[in-house]
Short mmCIF file of C-alpha atoms in Angstrom, two decimals:
data_model
loop_
_atom_site.label_atom_id
_atom_site.label_comp_id
_atom_site.label_asym_id
_atom_site.label_seq_id
_atom_site.Cartn_x
_atom_site.Cartn_y
_atom_site.Cartn_z
CA MET V 1 0.21 17.19 117.71
CA LEU V 2 4.21 17.18 117.66
CA ALA V 3 4.55 18.62 120.86
CA ARG V 4 2.09 15.99 122.28
CA SER V 5 4.06 13.30 120.53
CA LEU V 6 7.28 14.66 122.11
CA LEU V 7 5.64 14.88 125.51
CA ARG V 8 4.63 11.30 125.40
CA HIS V 9 8.10 10.22 124.35
CA LEU V 10 9.60 12.01 127.31
CA ARG V 11 7.25 10.76 129.86
CA ALA V 12 8.57 7.25 128.73
CA ALA V 13 12.23 7.94 128.14
CA LEU V 14 13.08 10.19 130.70
CA PRO V 15 10.30 10.20 133.33
CA ASP V 16 12.07 12.11 136.10
CA VAL V 17 12.36 15.35 133.73
CA GLN V 18 9.91 17.96 134.61
CA VAL V 19 8.20 19.53 131.41
CA ASP V 20 6.01 22.66 131.86
CA VAL V 21 4.12 23.48 128.69
CA VAL V 22 3.32 26.95 127.84
CA ALA V 23 0.66 27.45 124.75
CA PHE V 24 0.26 31.00 123.59
CA ARG V 25 -3.45 30.24 122.55
CA GLY V 26 -5.57 27.66 123.85
CA GLY V 27 -7.51 25.08 121.74
CA GLU V 28 -8.94 21.59 121.16
CA MET V 29 -5.69 19.84 122.38
CA VAL V 30 -5.03 21.57 125.57
CA ASP V 31 -6.87 18.92 127.55
CA GLU V 32 -5.02 16.30 125.91
CA LEU V 33 -1.73 18.17 126.84
CA ARG V 34 -2.95 18.59 130.49
CA ALA V 35 -3.02 14.98 131.00
CA LEU V 36 0.68 14.66 130.25
CA GLY V 37 1.72 17.51 132.09
CA THR V 38 1.40 21.22 133.61
CA VAL V 39 -0.01 23.54 130.82
CA THR V 40 -0.24 27.23 130.97
CA VAL V 41 -2.32 28.82 128.47
CA LEU V 42 -1.52 32.73 128.02
CA LEU V 43 -4.61 33.80 125.59
CA HIS V 44 -8.04 32.85 125.20
CA ASP V 45 -9.10 30.67 122.36
CA ARG V 46 -9.09 32.60 119.05
CA GLU V 47 -8.29 36.01 121.15
CA PRO V 48 -6.66 38.36 118.51
CA TRP V 49 -3.25 39.83 119.47
CA ASP V 50 -1.19 42.79 118.09
CA HIS V 51 2.50 41.74 118.71
CA ALA V 52 3.52 45.25 117.45
CA ALA V 53 1.34 47.33 119.92
CA PRO V 54 -0.14 44.83 122.46
CA ASP V 55 -2.79 45.95 125.09
CA PRO V 56 -0.70 46.93 128.16
CA THR V 57 -3.38 45.62 130.54
CA ARG V 58 -3.25 41.97 129.07
CA VAL V 59 0.45 42.24 128.67
CA ASP V 60 0.54 42.54 132.77
CA GLU V 61 -2.02 39.88 132.87
CA LEU V 62 -0.06 37.43 130.76
CA ALA V 63 3.28 38.19 132.74
CA ALA V 64 1.24 37.33 135.83
CA THR V 65 -0.13 34.37 134.36
CA ALA V 66 3.55 33.03 133.33
CA GLY V 67 5.33 34.26 136.46
CA GLY V 68 4.51 31.46 138.60
CA LEU V 69 6.32 29.12 136.25
CA PRO V 70 9.59 27.95 137.66
CA ARG V 71 12.83 28.88 135.57
CA PRO V 72 13.72 26.07 133.30
CA ASP V 73 16.98 24.62 132.28
CA ALA V 74 16.11 25.11 128.70
CA VAL V 75 13.20 26.27 126.51
CA LEU V 76 12.19 24.31 123.44
CA LEU V 77 9.75 26.20 120.90
CA VAL V 78 7.98 23.54 118.91
CA SER V 79 7.81 25.70 115.78
CA VAL V 80 8.90 29.40 115.30
CA ALA V 81 5.31 30.25 115.91
CA ALA V 82 5.64 29.15 119.73
CA GLY V 83 8.12 32.22 120.04
CA GLN V 84 5.15 34.59 120.45
CA ALA V 85 5.11 33.17 124.05
CA LEU V 86 8.77 34.40 125.00
CA PRO V 87 8.12 38.24 125.46
CA TYR V 88 5.74 37.53 128.26
CA LEU V 89 7.70 34.77 129.94
CA TRP V 90 11.01 36.39 130.04
CA PRO V 91 10.90 40.25 129.03
CA VAL V 92 14.54 40.59 129.67
CA PRO V 93 16.32 38.29 127.18
CA VAL V 94 19.77 38.38 128.91
CA ASP V 95 18.08 36.74 132.05
CA ALA V 96 16.27 33.83 129.85
CA PRO V 97 17.33 30.33 129.85
CA PRO V 98 18.69 29.02 126.50
CA VAL V 99 16.17 28.79 123.86
CA VAL V 100 16.14 25.97 121.36
CA THR V 101 14.05 26.73 118.24
CA TRP V 102 12.64 23.47 116.48
CA VAL V 103 11.49 24.97 113.06
CA VAL V 104 8.82 23.05 111.36
CA GLU V 105 7.58 25.84 108.82
CA GLN V 106 8.54 27.01 105.45
CA GLY V 107 7.39 30.21 103.27
CA GLU V 108 5.27 32.93 105.16
CA ASP V 109 5.02 31.07 108.07
CA LEU V 110 8.59 31.84 109.09
CA HIS V 111 7.65 35.45 109.52
CA TRP V 112 7.82 34.94 113.24
CA LEU V 113 11.55 34.99 112.90
CA ASP V 114 11.15 38.85 112.13
CA PRO V 115 10.46 41.53 114.44
CA PRO V 116 8.42 42.45 116.33
CA VAL V 117 8.25 38.71 117.85
CA GLY V 118 12.08 38.46 116.64
CA VAL V 119 12.56 34.70 117.20
CA ALA V 120 15.64 34.88 115.47
CA ALA V 121 17.46 37.24 118.13
CA ARG V 122 16.16 35.16 120.77
CA THR V 123 17.33 31.81 119.89
CA ASP V 124 20.58 30.05 120.94
CA VAL V 125 20.25 26.68 119.37
CA TRP V 126 18.42 25.94 115.94
CA LEU V 127 16.90 22.81 114.79
CA ALA V 128 14.95 22.13 111.58
CA GLY V 129 12.33 19.47 111.18
CA SER V 130 13.29 18.54 107.76
CA ALA V 131 16.29 19.30 105.22
CA THR V 132 13.87 21.46 103.00
CA THR V 133 13.06 23.59 106.01
CA CYS V 134 16.65 23.86 106.99
CA ASP V 135 17.72 24.97 103.35
CA GLU V 136 15.13 27.78 103.61
CA LEU V 137 15.72 28.62 107.34
CA VAL V 138 19.70 29.09 106.76
CA GLY V 139 18.67 31.72 104.15
CA ARG V 140 16.38 33.57 105.99
CA LEU V 141 18.77 33.80 109.06
CA GLU V 142 21.67 34.94 107.29
CA GLY V 143 19.66 37.74 105.91
CA LEU V 144 18.43 38.58 109.55
CA LEU V 145 21.65 37.95 111.48
CA GLY V 146 24.32 38.56 108.82
CA GLN V 147 25.65 35.09 109.50
CA VAL V 148 24.74 31.45 108.93
CA PRO V 149 24.14 29.91 112.30
CA GLU V 150 24.46 26.14 112.74
CA VAL V 151 20.99 24.14 112.11
CA GLU V 152 20.91 20.61 113.00
CA VAL V 153 18.24 18.68 111.21
CA VAL V 154 16.17 16.99 113.65
CA PRO V 155 13.15 15.18 111.69
CA GLU V 156 9.69 15.63 112.91
CA PHE V 157 7.65 12.63 113.79
CA VAL V 158 4.48 10.96 115.11
CA GLU V 159 3.70 8.07 117.39
CA ALA V 160 3.11 4.82 116.06
CA PRO V 161 -0.54 4.27 115.72
CA ALA V 162 -2.69 1.70 117.56
CA PRO V 163 -4.12 -0.89 115.30
CA VAL V 164 -7.74 0.02 113.89
CA ASP V 165 -10.38 -2.63 114.25
CA PRO V 166 -11.31 -3.89 110.71
CA ASP V 167 -14.94 -3.62 111.57
CA VAL V 168 -14.51 -0.13 112.71
CA ALA V 169 -12.71 0.88 109.47
CA ALA V 170 -15.37 -0.92 107.58
CA ALA V 171 -18.09 1.18 109.27
CA ARG V 172 -16.19 4.18 108.68
CA ARG V 173 -15.58 3.53 104.79
CA GLU V 174 -19.48 2.78 104.49
CA GLU V 175 -20.07 6.20 106.34
CA LEU V 176 -17.55 8.05 103.89
CA CYS V 177 -18.12 6.38 100.54
CA GLY V 178 -21.76 6.85 100.03
CA GLY V 179 -22.16 4.14 97.64
CA ALA V 180 -19.23 4.79 95.66
CA ASP V 181 -17.46 1.65 93.94
CA ASP V 182 -14.03 2.66 93.28
CA LEU V 183 -11.48 4.48 95.36
CA LEU V 184 -12.06 6.19 98.73
CA VAL V 185 -9.62 9.08 98.31
CA VAL V 186 -9.02 11.36 101.70
CA GLY V 187 -7.62 14.58 102.27
CA ALA V 188 -7.05 16.21 105.40
CA GLY V 189 -6.01 19.74 106.76
CA ILE V 190 -7.02 23.10 107.33
CA ALA V 191 -8.93 24.98 104.49
CA THR V 192 -6.27 27.44 103.36
CA VAL V 193 -4.79 28.12 100.07
CA ARG V 194 -1.52 26.59 100.87
CA LYS V 195 -3.04 23.24 102.14
CA ALA V 196 -5.18 23.27 98.92
CA PRO V 197 -8.75 21.71 99.37
CA ASP V 198 -9.70 23.47 96.32
CA LEU V 199 -7.11 21.34 94.43
CA PHE V 200 -8.40 18.34 95.82
CA LEU V 201 -11.85 19.30 94.58
CA GLU V 202 -10.28 19.56 91.20
CA ALA V 203 -8.83 16.44 91.53
CA ALA V 204 -12.18 14.80 92.22
CA ALA V 205 -13.57 16.45 89.11
CA VAL V 206 -10.61 15.23 87.10
CA ALA V 207 -11.38 11.75 88.24
CA GLY V 208 -15.01 11.86 87.52
CA HIS V 209 -14.47 13.32 84.05
CA ARG V 210 -12.41 10.00 83.48
CA GLY V 211 -15.17 8.09 84.27
CA HIS V 212 -14.40 6.76 87.69
CA ASP V 213 -16.78 6.43 90.67
CA ASP V 214 -14.55 7.53 93.54
CA ALA V 215 -15.24 9.23 96.80
CA PHE V 216 -13.24 12.10 97.53
CA VAL V 217 -13.50 13.37 101.27
CA TRP V 218 -11.72 16.27 102.70
CA LEU V 219 -11.55 16.34 106.44
CA GLY V 220 -10.76 19.58 108.46
CA GLY V 221 -11.08 23.30 108.04
CA ALA V 222 -14.73 24.09 108.67
CA ASP V 223 -13.73 27.57 110.21
CA ASP V 224 -11.32 28.68 107.57
CA PRO V 225 -11.69 31.02 104.95
CA LEU V 226 -11.48 28.54 101.85
CA TRP V 227 -14.05 26.15 103.20
CA PRO V 228 -17.28 28.10 102.08
CA LEU V 229 -15.71 28.80 98.75
CA VAL V 230 -14.85 25.16 97.99
CA ASP V 231 -18.23 24.27 98.98
CA ALA V 232 -19.93 26.54 96.87
CA GLU V 233 -17.80 25.40 93.83
CA ARG V 234 -18.82 21.78 94.68
CA GLU V 235 -22.57 22.81 94.66
CA ARG V 236 -22.06 24.79 91.29
CA LEU V 237 -20.40 21.85 89.65
CA GLY V 238 -23.00 19.28 91.14
CA LEU V 239 -19.95 17.17 92.12
CA THR V 240 -21.55 14.42 94.14
CA SER V 241 -18.14 12.48 94.30
CA PHE V 242 -16.70 15.22 96.84
CA ARG V 243 -17.52 16.15 100.10
CA LEU V 244 -16.33 18.30 102.94
CA ALA V 245 -16.45 16.87 106.52
CA PRO V 246 -15.49 18.31 109.81
CA SER V 247 -12.23 17.41 111.59
CA VAL V 248 -12.27 14.19 114.01
CA ALA V 249 -10.24 13.76 117.07
CA ASP V 250 -8.85 10.47 115.81
CA LEU V 251 -8.06 10.30 112.14
CA GLY V 252 -7.01 6.47 112.76
CA PRO V 253 -10.37 4.82 111.44
CA THR V 254 -10.35 7.30 108.61
CA LEU V 255 -7.03 6.41 107.41
CA ALA V 256 -7.50 2.81 107.84
CA ALA V 257 -10.77 3.13 105.61
CA ALA V 258 -9.17 5.15 102.91
CA ASP V 259 -7.41 3.57 99.68
CA VAL V 260 -5.30 6.80 99.31
CA LEU V 261 -4.19 9.96 101.11
CA LEU V 262 -4.01 12.67 98.37
CA HIS V 263 -2.18 15.35 99.83
CA PRO V 264 -2.40 18.44 97.35
CA ALA V 265 -0.85 21.13 99.25
CA ARG V 266 0.88 24.15 97.37
CA LEU V 267 3.48 24.35 100.05
CA ASP V 268 3.77 22.03 103.22
CA ALA V 269 7.13 21.85 105.04
CA PHE V 270 6.70 18.16 106.44
CA PRO V 271 2.92 17.32 106.90
CA LEU V 272 2.15 15.09 109.72
CA VAL V 273 -0.78 13.65 108.45
CA CYS V 274 1.00 11.94 105.84
CA LEU V 275 3.24 10.18 108.36
CA HIS V 276 0.06 9.20 109.99
CA ALA V 277 -1.33 7.73 106.76
CA VAL V 278 1.63 5.87 105.70
CA LEU V 279 1.83 4.25 109.24
CA ALA V 280 -1.64 3.09 109.07
CA GLY V 281 -1.02 1.41 105.73
CA THR V 282 -2.44 4.10 103.44
CA PRO V 283 -0.41 5.25 100.45
CA VAL V 284 0.31 8.88 99.90
CA VAL V 285 0.13 10.75 96.84
CA ALA V 286 1.33 14.38 96.83
CA PHE V 287 3.09 17.07 94.69
CA SER V 288 6.82 17.31 94.40
CA ASP V 289 8.56 20.85 94.49
CA ALA V 290 5.86 21.92 97.30
CA GLY V 291 7.60 21.01 100.54
CA GLY V 292 8.86 18.06 102.43
CA VAL V 293 6.85 15.00 101.20
CA PRO V 294 9.31 13.76 98.80
CA GLU V 295 12.08 14.09 101.43
CA MET V 296 9.79 12.30 103.99
CA LEU V 297 8.98 9.17 101.60
CA GLY V 298 12.54 9.07 99.77
CA GLY V 299 12.30 6.42 96.92
CA SER V 300 8.79 5.43 97.96
CA PHE V 301 7.41 9.02 97.05
CA VAL V 302 4.49 8.85 94.59
CA GLY V 303 3.29 11.92 92.93
CA ALA V 304 3.71 14.73 90.25
CA PRO V 305 5.64 18.06 90.16
CA TYR V 306 3.49 20.93 91.30
CA PRO V 307 1.04 22.10 89.87
CA ASP V 308 0.42 19.15 87.57
CA LEU V 309 -2.75 18.14 88.81
CA ALA V 310 -3.74 15.73 86.00
CA GLY V 311 -0.38 14.11 87.01
CA LEU V 312 -1.60 13.41 90.45
CA VAL V 313 -4.86 11.84 89.26
CA ASP V 314 -2.68 9.78 87.01
CA GLN V 315 -1.02 8.54 90.05
CA LEU V 316 -4.56 7.68 91.54
CA ASP V 317 -5.26 5.68 88.41
CA HIS V 318 -2.07 3.73 88.89
CA LEU V 319 -3.11 2.80 92.44
CA ARG V 320 -6.44 1.44 91.39
CA ASP V 321 -4.88 -1.84 91.19
CA PRO V 322 -4.96 -3.27 94.89
CA ALA V 323 -1.89 -5.31 94.37
CA VAL V 324 -0.01 -1.65 93.25
CA ARG V 325 -1.45 -0.12 96.39
CA GLN V 326 -0.32 -2.79 98.79
CA GLN V 327 3.17 -2.73 97.18
CA VAL V 328 3.39 1.16 97.47
CA ALA V 329 1.95 1.24 100.85
CA ALA V 330 4.44 -1.39 102.34
CA ALA V 331 7.50 0.59 100.67
CA GLN V 332 6.36 3.89 102.22
CA GLN V 333 5.32 2.44 105.58
CA ASP V 334 9.07 0.62 105.85
CA HIS V 335 10.68 4.02 104.88
CA VAL V 336 8.94 6.15 107.39
CA ALA V 337 9.03 3.54 110.30
CA ARG V 338 12.59 3.55 110.35
CA ARG V 339 13.13 7.37 110.45
CA TYR V 340 10.01 9.24 111.61
CA THR V 341 8.62 7.77 114.79
CA ALA V 342 8.83 9.04 118.38
CA GLU V 343 10.85 5.94 119.21
CA VAL V 344 13.44 6.74 116.53
CA ALA V 345 13.39 10.51 115.97
CA GLY V 346 12.39 11.65 119.49
CA PRO V 347 15.84 10.97 121.15
CA ALA V 348 17.41 13.67 118.82
CA VAL V 349 15.11 16.17 120.03
CA VAL V 350 15.85 15.43 123.62
CA ALA V 351 19.66 15.29 123.03
CA ALA V 352 19.67 18.65 121.65
CA VAL V 353 17.74 20.41 124.47
CA VAL V 354 20.11 18.52 126.88
CA ARG V 355 23.16 19.69 125.19
CA ALA V 356 21.73 23.46 125.18
CA SER V 357 20.95 23.01 128.90
CA ALA V 358 24.49 21.76 129.82
CA ALA V 359 26.25 24.46 127.56
CA ALA V 360 24.37 27.17 129.48
CA ARG V 361 24.88 25.72 132.93
CA ASP V 362 28.69 25.41 132.12
CA GLY V 363 29.08 28.87 130.67
CA ALA V 364 30.06 27.69 127.33
CA PRO V 365 28.84 29.27 124.01
CA ARG V 366 25.72 27.95 122.96
#
């Protein structure tokens, strides 16, 4: 989604710039990306891959697939995970164009920096999607490279959302609430331990024990390992206030229908779903000390220190007052709109890539 937002920004701001997209694997968004430019997909969707001992036949096939791409002036990796494609695009690093890596991960997701993929050794220019990511990245790179490279913080961003028809939002709310009279609390993401749909379920249970008739709906992650476990726990508890729902192509109506987005992640570098919610006018509640949401929302942050789940539910209780919800939503929206939309933050990414390209062309150190 970040790459899609950047591509749309590029098309509007720099229509003469050619952008070729390389996806290491396919997925649901490939067609959307193809509507914006040329897309080359290396692996089949969900195809397993062992970077330490790849299948030689498939390596040749991947190299052939990538061989028709023109040599770019610069390469932008949108996440360290994107570096998986580098060995099959330019097997000889000395012959490769300058590589700009925009790091948007924290924790174990940074393992792509290490061999065998080795993004750290292939990167010329470092960007970090948030200050919290930057701090962790610098420490990791010092250990890998023996020095502290310059890392520029270039915030992640989303596109400003299109308004949602109130009738569409009302219909979506009716679909999701299931007759609940109090809050509609939405969570969204893959179903992994770090995204924590299990804690979302626990929050629903705590709210129910406090006597509230809320609806808690988690969207996404139906194919992920935690989904069946969370669903089994829901059934064991007889928790009718909580439901799992499949992902949707457009979160807009759901976010517009919700009273609160509860983001209970144990670690999340800079969750874009929170930006989407805030720009839709829905307040966000999340843990502090668990990634970049406090940085994202600044003084408008609402939450509790990880792992104080009861503290998160206390904040939901505080937001039961519609006037308070409106006040918090307005403060969060104002903070985000001035910092993390494509029109505000997109130019910084473009400028970093242009600088890397110019430095390479002029033979200057990158």
